mmCIF file of C-alpha atoms in Angstrom:
data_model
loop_
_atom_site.group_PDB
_atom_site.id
_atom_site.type_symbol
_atom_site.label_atom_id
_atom_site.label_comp_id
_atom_site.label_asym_id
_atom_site.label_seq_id
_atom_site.Cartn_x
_atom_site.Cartn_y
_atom_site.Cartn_z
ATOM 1 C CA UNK A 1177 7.140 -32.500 1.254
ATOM 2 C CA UNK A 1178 9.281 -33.652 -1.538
ATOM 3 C CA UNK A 1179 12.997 -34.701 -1.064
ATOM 4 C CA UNK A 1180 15.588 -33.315 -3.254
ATOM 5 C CA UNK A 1181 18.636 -34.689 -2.299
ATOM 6 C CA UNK A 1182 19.809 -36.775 0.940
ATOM 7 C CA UNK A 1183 20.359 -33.664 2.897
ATOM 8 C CA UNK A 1184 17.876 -30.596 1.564
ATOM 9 C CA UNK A 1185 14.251 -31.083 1.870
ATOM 10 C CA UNK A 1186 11.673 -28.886 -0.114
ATOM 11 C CA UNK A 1187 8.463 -27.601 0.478
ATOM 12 C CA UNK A 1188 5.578 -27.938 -2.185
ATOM 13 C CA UNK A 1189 3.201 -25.754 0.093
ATOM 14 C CA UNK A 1190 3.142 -23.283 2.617
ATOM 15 C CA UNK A 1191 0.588 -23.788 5.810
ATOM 16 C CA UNK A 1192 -0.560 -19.536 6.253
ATOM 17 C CA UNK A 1193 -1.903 -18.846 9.964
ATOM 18 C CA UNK A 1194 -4.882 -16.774 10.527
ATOM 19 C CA UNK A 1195 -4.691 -14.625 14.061
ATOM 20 C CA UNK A 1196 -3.255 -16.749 17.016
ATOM 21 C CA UNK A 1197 -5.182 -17.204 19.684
ATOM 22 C CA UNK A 1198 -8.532 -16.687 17.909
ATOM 23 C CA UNK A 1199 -8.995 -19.029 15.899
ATOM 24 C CA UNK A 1200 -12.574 -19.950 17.337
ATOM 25 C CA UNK A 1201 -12.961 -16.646 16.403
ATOM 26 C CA UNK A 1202 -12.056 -16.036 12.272
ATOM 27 C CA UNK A 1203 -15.630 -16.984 11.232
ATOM 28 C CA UNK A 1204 -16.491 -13.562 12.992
ATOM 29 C CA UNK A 1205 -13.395 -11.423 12.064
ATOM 30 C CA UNK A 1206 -14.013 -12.506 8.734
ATOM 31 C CA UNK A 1207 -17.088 -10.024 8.602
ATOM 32 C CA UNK A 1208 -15.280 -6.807 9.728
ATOM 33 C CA UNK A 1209 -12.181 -7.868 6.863
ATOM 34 C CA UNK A 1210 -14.952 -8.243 4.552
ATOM 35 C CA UNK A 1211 -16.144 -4.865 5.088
ATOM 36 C CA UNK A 1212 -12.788 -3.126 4.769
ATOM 37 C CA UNK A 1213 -12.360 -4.828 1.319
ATOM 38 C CA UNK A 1214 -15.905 -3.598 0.170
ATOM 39 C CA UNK A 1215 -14.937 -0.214 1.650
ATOM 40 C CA UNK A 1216 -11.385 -0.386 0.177
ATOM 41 C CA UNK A 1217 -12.711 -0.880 -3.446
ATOM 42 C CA UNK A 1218 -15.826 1.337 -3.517
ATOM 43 C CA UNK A 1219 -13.244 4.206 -2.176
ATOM 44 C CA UNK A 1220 -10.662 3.485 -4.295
ATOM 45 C CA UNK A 1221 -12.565 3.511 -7.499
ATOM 46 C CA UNK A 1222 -14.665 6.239 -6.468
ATOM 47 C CA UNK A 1223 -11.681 8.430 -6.296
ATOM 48 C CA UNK A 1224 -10.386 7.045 -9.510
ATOM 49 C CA UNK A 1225 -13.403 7.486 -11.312
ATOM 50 C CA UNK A 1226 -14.030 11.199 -10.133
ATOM 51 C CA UNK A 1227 -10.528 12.395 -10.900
ATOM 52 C CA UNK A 1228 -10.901 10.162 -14.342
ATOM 53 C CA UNK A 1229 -14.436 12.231 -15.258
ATOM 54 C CA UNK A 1230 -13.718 15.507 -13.819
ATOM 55 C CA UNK A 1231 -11.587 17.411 -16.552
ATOM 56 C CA UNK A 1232 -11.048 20.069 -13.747
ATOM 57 C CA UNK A 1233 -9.386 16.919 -11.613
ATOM 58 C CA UNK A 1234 -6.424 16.319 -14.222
ATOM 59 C CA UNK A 1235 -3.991 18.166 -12.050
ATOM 60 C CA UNK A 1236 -0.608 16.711 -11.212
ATOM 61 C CA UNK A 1237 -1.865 16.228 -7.574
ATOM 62 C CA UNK A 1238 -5.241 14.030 -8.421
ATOM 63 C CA UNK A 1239 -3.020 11.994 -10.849
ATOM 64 C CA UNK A 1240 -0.630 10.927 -8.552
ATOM 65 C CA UNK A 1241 -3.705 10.494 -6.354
ATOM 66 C CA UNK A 1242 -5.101 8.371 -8.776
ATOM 67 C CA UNK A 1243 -2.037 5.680 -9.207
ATOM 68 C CA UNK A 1244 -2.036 6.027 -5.190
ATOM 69 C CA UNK A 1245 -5.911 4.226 -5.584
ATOM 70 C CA UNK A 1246 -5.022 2.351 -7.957
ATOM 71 C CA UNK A 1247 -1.840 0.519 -6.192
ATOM 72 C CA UNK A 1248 -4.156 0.032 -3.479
ATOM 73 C CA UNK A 1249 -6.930 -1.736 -5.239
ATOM 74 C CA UNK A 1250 -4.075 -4.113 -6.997
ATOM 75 C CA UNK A 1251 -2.357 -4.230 -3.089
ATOM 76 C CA UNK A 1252 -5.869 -5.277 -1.188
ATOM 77 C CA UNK A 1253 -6.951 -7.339 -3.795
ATOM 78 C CA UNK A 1254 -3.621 -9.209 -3.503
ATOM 79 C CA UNK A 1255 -4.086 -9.639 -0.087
ATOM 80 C CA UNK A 1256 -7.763 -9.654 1.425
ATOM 81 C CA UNK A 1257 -9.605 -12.106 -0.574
ATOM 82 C CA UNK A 1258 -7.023 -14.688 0.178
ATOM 83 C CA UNK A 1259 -7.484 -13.949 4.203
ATOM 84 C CA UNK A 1260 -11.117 -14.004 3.835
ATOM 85 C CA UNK A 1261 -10.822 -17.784 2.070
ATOM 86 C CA UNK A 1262 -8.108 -18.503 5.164
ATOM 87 C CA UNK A 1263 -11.032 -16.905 7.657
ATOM 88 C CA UNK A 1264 -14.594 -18.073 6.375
ATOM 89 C CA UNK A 1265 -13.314 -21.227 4.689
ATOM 90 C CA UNK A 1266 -10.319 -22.438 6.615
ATOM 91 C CA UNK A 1267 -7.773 -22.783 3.361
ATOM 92 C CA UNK A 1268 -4.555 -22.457 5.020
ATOM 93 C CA UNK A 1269 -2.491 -23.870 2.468
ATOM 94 C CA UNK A 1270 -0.956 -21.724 -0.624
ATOM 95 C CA UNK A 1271 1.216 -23.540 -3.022
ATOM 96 C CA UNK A 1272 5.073 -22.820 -2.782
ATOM 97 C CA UNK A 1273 4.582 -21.008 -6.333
ATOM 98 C CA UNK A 1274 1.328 -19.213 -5.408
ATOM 99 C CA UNK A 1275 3.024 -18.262 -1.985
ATOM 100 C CA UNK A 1276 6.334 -16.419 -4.216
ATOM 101 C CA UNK A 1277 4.049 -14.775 -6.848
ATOM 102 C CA UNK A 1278 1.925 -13.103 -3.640
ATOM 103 C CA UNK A 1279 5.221 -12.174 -2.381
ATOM 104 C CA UNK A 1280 6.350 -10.172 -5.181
ATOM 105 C CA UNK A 1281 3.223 -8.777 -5.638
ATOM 106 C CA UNK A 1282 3.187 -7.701 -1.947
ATOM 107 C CA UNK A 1283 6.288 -6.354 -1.879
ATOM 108 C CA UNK A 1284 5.952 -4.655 -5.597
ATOM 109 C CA UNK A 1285 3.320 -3.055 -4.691
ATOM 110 C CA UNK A 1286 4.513 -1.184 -1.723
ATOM 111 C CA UNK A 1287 7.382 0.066 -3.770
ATOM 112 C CA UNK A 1288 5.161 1.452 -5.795
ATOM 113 C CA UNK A 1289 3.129 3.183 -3.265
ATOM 114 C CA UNK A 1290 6.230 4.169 -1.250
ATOM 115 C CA UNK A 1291 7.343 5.837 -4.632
ATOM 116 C CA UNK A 1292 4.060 7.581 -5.187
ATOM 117 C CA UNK A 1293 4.233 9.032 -2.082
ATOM 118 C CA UNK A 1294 7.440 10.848 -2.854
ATOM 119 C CA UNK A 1295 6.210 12.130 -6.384
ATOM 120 C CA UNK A 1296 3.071 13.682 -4.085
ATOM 121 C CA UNK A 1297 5.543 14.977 -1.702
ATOM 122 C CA UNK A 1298 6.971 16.415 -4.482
ATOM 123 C CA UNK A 1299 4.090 17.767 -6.134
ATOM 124 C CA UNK A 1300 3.443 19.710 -3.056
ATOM 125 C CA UNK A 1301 7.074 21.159 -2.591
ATOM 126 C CA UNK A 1302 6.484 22.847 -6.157
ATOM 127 C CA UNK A 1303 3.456 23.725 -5.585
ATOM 128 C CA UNK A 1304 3.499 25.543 -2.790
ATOM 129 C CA UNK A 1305 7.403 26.769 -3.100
ATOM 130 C CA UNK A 1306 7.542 27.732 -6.622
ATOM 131 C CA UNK A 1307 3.550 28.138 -7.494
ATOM 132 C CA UNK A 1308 4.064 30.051 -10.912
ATOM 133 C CA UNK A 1309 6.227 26.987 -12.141
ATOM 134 C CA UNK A 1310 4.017 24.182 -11.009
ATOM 135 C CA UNK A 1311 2.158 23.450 -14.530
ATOM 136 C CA UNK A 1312 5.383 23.846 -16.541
ATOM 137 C CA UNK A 1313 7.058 21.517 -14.712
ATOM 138 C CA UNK A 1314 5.115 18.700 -13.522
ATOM 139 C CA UNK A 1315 3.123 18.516 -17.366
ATOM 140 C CA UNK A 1316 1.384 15.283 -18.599
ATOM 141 C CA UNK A 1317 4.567 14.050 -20.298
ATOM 142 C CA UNK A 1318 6.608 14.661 -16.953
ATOM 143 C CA UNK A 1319 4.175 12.255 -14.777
ATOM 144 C CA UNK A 1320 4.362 9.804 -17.086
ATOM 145 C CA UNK A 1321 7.907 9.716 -17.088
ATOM 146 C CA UNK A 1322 7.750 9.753 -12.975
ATOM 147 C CA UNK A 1323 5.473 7.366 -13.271
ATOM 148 C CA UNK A 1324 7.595 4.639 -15.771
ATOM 149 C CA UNK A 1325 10.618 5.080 -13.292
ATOM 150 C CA UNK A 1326 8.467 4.403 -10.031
ATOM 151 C CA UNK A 1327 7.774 1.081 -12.314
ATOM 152 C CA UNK A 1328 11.032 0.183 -13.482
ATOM 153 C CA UNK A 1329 12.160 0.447 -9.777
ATOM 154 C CA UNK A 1330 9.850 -1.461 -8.603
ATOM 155 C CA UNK A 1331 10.646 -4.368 -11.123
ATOM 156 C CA UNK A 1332 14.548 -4.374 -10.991
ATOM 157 C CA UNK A 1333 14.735 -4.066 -7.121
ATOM 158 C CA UNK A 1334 11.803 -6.810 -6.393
ATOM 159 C CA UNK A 1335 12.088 -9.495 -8.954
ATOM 160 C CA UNK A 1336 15.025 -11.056 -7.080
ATOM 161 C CA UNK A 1337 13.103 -11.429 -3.840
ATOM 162 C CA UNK A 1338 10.697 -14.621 -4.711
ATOM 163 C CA UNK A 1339 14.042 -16.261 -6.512
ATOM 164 C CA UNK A 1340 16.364 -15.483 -3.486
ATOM 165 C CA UNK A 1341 13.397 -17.826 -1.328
ATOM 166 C CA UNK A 1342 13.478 -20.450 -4.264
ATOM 167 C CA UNK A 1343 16.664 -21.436 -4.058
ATOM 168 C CA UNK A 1344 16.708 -21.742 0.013
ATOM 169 C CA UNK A 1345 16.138 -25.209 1.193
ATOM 170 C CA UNK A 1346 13.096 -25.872 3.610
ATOM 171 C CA UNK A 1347 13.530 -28.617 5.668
ATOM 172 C CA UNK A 1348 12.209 -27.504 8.914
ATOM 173 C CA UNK A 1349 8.666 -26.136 8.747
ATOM 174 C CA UNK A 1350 6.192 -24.729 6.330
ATOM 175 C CA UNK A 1351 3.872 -22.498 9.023
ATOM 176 C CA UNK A 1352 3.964 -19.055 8.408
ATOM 177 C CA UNK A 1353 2.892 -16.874 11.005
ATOM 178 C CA UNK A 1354 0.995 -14.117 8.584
ATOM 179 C CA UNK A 1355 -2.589 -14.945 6.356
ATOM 180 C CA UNK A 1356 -0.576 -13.781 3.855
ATOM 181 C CA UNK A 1357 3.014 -14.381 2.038
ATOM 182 C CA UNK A 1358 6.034 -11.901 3.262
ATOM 183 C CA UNK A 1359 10.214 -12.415 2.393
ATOM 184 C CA UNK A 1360 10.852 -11.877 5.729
ATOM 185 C CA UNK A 1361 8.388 -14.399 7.079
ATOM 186 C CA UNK A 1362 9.126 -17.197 4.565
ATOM 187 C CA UNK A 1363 13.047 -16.807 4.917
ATOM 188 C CA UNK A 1364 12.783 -17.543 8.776
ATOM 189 C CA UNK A 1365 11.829 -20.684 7.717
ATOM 190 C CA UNK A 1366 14.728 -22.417 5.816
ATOM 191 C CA UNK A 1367 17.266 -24.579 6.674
ATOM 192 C CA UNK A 1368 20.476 -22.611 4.998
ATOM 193 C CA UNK A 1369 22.058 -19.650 5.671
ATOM 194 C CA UNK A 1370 20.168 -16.489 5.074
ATOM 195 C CA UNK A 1371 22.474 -13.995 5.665
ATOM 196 C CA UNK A 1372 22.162 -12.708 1.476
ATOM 197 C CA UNK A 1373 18.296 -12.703 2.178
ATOM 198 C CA UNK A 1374 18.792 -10.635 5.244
ATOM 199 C CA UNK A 1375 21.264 -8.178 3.480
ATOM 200 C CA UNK A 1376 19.172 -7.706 0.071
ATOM 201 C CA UNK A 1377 16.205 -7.254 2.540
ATOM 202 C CA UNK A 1378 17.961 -4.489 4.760
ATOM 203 C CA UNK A 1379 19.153 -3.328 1.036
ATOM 204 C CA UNK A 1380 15.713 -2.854 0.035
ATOM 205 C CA UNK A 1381 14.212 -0.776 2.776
ATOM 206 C CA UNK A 1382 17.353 1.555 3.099
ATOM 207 C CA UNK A 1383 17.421 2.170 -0.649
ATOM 208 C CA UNK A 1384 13.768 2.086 -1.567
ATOM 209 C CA UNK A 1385 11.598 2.810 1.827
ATOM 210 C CA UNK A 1386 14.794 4.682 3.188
ATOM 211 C CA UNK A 1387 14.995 7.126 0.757
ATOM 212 C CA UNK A 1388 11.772 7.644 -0.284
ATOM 213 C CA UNK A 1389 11.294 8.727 3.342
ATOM 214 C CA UNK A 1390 14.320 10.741 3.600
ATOM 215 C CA UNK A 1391 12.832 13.137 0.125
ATOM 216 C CA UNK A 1392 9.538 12.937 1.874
ATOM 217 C CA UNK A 1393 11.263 15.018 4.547
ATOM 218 C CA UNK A 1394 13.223 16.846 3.035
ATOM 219 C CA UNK A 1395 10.350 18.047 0.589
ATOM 220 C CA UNK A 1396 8.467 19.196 3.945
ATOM 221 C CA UNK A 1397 11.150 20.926 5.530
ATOM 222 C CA UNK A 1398 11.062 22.520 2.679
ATOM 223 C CA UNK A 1399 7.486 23.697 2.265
ATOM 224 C CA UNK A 1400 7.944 24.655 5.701
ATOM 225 C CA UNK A 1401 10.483 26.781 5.331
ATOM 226 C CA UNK A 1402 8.641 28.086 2.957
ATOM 227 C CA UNK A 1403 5.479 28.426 4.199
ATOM 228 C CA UNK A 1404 6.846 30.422 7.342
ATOM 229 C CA UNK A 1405 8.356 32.872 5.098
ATOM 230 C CA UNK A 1406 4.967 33.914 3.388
ATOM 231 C CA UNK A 1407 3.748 36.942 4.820
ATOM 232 C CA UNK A 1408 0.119 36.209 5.479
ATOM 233 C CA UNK A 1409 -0.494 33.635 8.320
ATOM 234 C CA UNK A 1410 -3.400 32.834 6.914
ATOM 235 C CA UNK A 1411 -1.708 32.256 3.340
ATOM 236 C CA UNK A 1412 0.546 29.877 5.269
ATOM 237 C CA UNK A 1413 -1.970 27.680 6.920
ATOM 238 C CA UNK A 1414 -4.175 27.191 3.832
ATOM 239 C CA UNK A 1415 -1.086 26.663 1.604
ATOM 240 C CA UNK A 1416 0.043 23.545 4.226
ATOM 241 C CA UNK A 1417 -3.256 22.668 4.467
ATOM 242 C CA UNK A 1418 -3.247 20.877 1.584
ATOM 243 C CA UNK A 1419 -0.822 18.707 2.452
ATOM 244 C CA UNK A 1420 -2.533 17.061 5.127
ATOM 245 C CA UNK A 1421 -4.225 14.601 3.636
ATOM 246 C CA UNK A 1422 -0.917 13.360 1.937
ATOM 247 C CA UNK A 1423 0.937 13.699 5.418
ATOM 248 C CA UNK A 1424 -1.959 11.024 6.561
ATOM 249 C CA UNK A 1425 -1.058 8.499 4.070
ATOM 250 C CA UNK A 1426 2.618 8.835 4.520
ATOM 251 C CA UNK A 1427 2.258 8.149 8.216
ATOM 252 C CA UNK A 1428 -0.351 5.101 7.722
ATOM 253 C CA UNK A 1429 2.062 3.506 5.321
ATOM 254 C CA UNK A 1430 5.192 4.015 6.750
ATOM 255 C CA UNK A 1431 5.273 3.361 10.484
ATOM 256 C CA UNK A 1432 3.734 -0.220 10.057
ATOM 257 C CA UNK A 1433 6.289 -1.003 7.803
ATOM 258 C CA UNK A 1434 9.669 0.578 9.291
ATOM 259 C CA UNK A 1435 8.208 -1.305 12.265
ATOM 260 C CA UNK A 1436 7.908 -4.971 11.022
ATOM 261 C CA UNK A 1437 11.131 -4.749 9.160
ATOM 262 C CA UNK A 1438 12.745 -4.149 12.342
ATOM 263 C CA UNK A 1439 10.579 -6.571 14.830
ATOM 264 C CA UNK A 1440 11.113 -9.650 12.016
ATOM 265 C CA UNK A 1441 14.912 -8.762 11.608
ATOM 266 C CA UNK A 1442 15.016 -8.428 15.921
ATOM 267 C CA UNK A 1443 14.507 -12.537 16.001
ATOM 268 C CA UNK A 1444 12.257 -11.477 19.656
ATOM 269 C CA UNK A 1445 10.336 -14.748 19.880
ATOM 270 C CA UNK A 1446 8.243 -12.917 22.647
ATOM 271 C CA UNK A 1447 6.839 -10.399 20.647
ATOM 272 C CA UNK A 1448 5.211 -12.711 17.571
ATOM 273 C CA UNK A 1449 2.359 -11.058 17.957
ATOM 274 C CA UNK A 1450 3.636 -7.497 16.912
ATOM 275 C CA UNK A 1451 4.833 -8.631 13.778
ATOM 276 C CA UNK A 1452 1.293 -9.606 12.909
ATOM 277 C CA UNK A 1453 -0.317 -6.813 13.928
ATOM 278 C CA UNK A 1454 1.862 -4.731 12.159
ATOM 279 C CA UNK A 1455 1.647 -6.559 8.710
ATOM 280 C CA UNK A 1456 -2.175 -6.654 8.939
ATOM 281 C CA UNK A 1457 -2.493 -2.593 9.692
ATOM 282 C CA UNK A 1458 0.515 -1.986 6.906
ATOM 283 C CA UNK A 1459 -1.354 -3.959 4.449
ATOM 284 C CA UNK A 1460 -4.744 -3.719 5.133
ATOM 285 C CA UNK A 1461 -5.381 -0.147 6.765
ATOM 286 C CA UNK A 1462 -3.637 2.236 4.146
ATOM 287 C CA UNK A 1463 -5.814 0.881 1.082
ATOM 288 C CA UNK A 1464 -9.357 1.480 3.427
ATOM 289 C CA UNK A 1465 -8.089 4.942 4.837
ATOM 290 C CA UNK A 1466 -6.430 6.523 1.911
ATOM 291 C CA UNK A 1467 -9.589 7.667 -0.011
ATOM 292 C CA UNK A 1468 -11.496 8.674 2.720
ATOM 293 C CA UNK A 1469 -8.680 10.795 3.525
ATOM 294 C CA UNK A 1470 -8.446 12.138 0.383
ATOM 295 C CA UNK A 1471 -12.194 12.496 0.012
ATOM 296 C CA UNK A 1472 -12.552 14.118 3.857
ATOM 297 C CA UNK A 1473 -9.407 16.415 3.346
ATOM 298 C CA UNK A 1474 -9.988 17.330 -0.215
ATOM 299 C CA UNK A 1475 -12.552 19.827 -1.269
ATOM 300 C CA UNK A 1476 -12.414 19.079 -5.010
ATOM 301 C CA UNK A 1477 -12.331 15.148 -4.547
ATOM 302 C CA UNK A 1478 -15.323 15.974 -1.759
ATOM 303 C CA UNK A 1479 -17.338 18.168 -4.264
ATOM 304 C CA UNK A 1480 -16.901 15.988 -7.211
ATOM 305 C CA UNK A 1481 -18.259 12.996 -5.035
ATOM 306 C CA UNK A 1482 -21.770 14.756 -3.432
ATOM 307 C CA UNK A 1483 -22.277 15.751 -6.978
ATOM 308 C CA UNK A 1484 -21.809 12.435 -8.609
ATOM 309 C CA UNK A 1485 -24.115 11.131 -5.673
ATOM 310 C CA UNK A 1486 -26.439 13.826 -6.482
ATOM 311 C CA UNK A 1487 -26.876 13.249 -9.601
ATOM 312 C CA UNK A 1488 -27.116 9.790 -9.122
ATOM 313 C CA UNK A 1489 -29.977 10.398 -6.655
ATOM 314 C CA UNK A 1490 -31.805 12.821 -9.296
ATOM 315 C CA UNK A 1491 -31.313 9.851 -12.172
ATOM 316 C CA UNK A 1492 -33.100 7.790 -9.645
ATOM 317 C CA UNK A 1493 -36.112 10.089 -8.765
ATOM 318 C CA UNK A 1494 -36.502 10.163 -12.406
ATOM 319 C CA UNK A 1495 -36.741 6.768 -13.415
ATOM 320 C CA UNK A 1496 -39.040 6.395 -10.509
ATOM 321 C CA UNK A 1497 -41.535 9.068 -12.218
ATOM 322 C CA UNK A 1498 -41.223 7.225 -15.389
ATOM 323 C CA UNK A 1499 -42.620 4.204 -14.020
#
């Protein structure tokens, strides 16, 4: 620690805390996080590549799908190898700067997915509710322009959440309770009054997590609505089918994180080990699940991958012959 004046004391580093309780145990949990990670990135740029190579694949739907793998190869990459290094190699401590950057990043990033989701809610309303307008409507030119203010949201509402820790005084402690770097973990920890922290957190998930959640459903009411009205049952079912694997990703995304903001803001002492939980499945889960989601619920992403590995296989045989 560094004094800064004779009554405010500031922190140079933050201490990050593995899982309590099994710490004899990390060396070994290390292995199963280590997996996810490999799984995370093979799926995610799997998906990306298919829907990059397949010119059948550059549909509104499998570009939104591929920002979705994207975000989640920047989001475990942020987050994974760090626990891993906290796990295997015991490095607990993550400068004060290193610790705000993560946090933006963190928090950036599930803006961005949270935003994503809504454009692929919206994808499917328009799809399925007014079919014959789909391509004119969501063209190349229009995703782009989604996709720039997904961005600029994410920018302008998360750039003031590393500076709003900054200028907080720490004089207290410097052990967080997550591997990893969250506002409302490192705010717990200062010295001052927090209330603006507290309100321009709430502000965030009501206006960014909020209503992304509230289009969400309101874009499946809906398709609903409108799938009920089709005459053909079976019309119906395959039509809402292929929303399923997008209703999957909402749901892994968004209950672990309505659910931490409200057990860190609920100041239980008794339930620390929720909040931990929770931030691990939010952050870790949605990144491993997501494309094999997509790739079990898909048939285009699914076809696109057996023949990739096929052909693979075939290149294989063949170079095999040739020696």
């Amino acid at each position: 620690m560094t004094l800064v004046n004779t009554t405010n004391v500031s922190i140079s580093t933050f201490i990050l805390t593995g899982i309590p309780g099994l710490e004899d145990f990390h060396i070994w949990i290390a292995f199963p996080l280590c997996s996810m990670y490999v799984i995370a990135l093979l799926g995610n740029c799997t998906i990306i590549f298919a829907i990059k190579t397949e010119y059948s694949l550059h549909e509104p739907m499998y570009i939104f799908l591929c920002m979705l793998s994207f975000i989640d190869l920047l989001l475990s990459s942020c987050t994974m190898p760090r626990m891993l290094a906290l796990l295997w190699l015991n490095w607990t401590e993550i400068s004060f700067d290193a610790c705000l950057a993560q946090m933006f990043f963190i928090h950036f990033l599930s803006a961005l997915e949270s935003g994503i989701l809504v454009a692929m809610a919206v994808d499917r309303y328009i799809a399925i509710c007014h079919p014959l307008r789909y391509t004119s409507i969501l063209t190349h030119s229009m995703i782009a322009k989604i996709g720039l203010v997904i961005l600029g949201r994410g920018i302008a509402v998360m750039i003031p959440i590393p500076l709003l820790i900054k200028r907080l005084p720490f004089c207290r402690s410097n052990l967080l309770t997550h591997s990893f770097c969250l506002h409302q973990d490192a705010m717990n920890l200062a010295c001052a009054n927090i209330r603006v922290n507290n309100i321009y957190g709430l502000f965030i998930i009501l206006s960014v997590m909020g209503i992304d959640s509230l289009f969400i459903a309101i874009s499946y009411i809906l398709i609903i609505k409108s799938v009920i009205s089709l005459v053909s049952e079976e019309a119906g079912i395959k039509a809402f089918g292929t929303c399923t694997a997008h209703i999957c990703a909402v749901l892994i995304f968004y209950i672990p994180l309505i659910g931490l903001s409200v057990v860190h803001r609920s100041g239980n002492n008794t339930l620390s080990q929720i909040p931990i939980f929770m931030a691990n499945v939010y952050l870790l889960v949605p990144p491993v699940l997501n494309p094999i989601v997509y790739g079990a619920k898909t048939k285009q992403i699914r076809s696109k991958i057996i023949k990739m590995l096929q052909q693979k296989r075939i290149s294989r045989s063949k170079h095999c012959m040739h020696r």
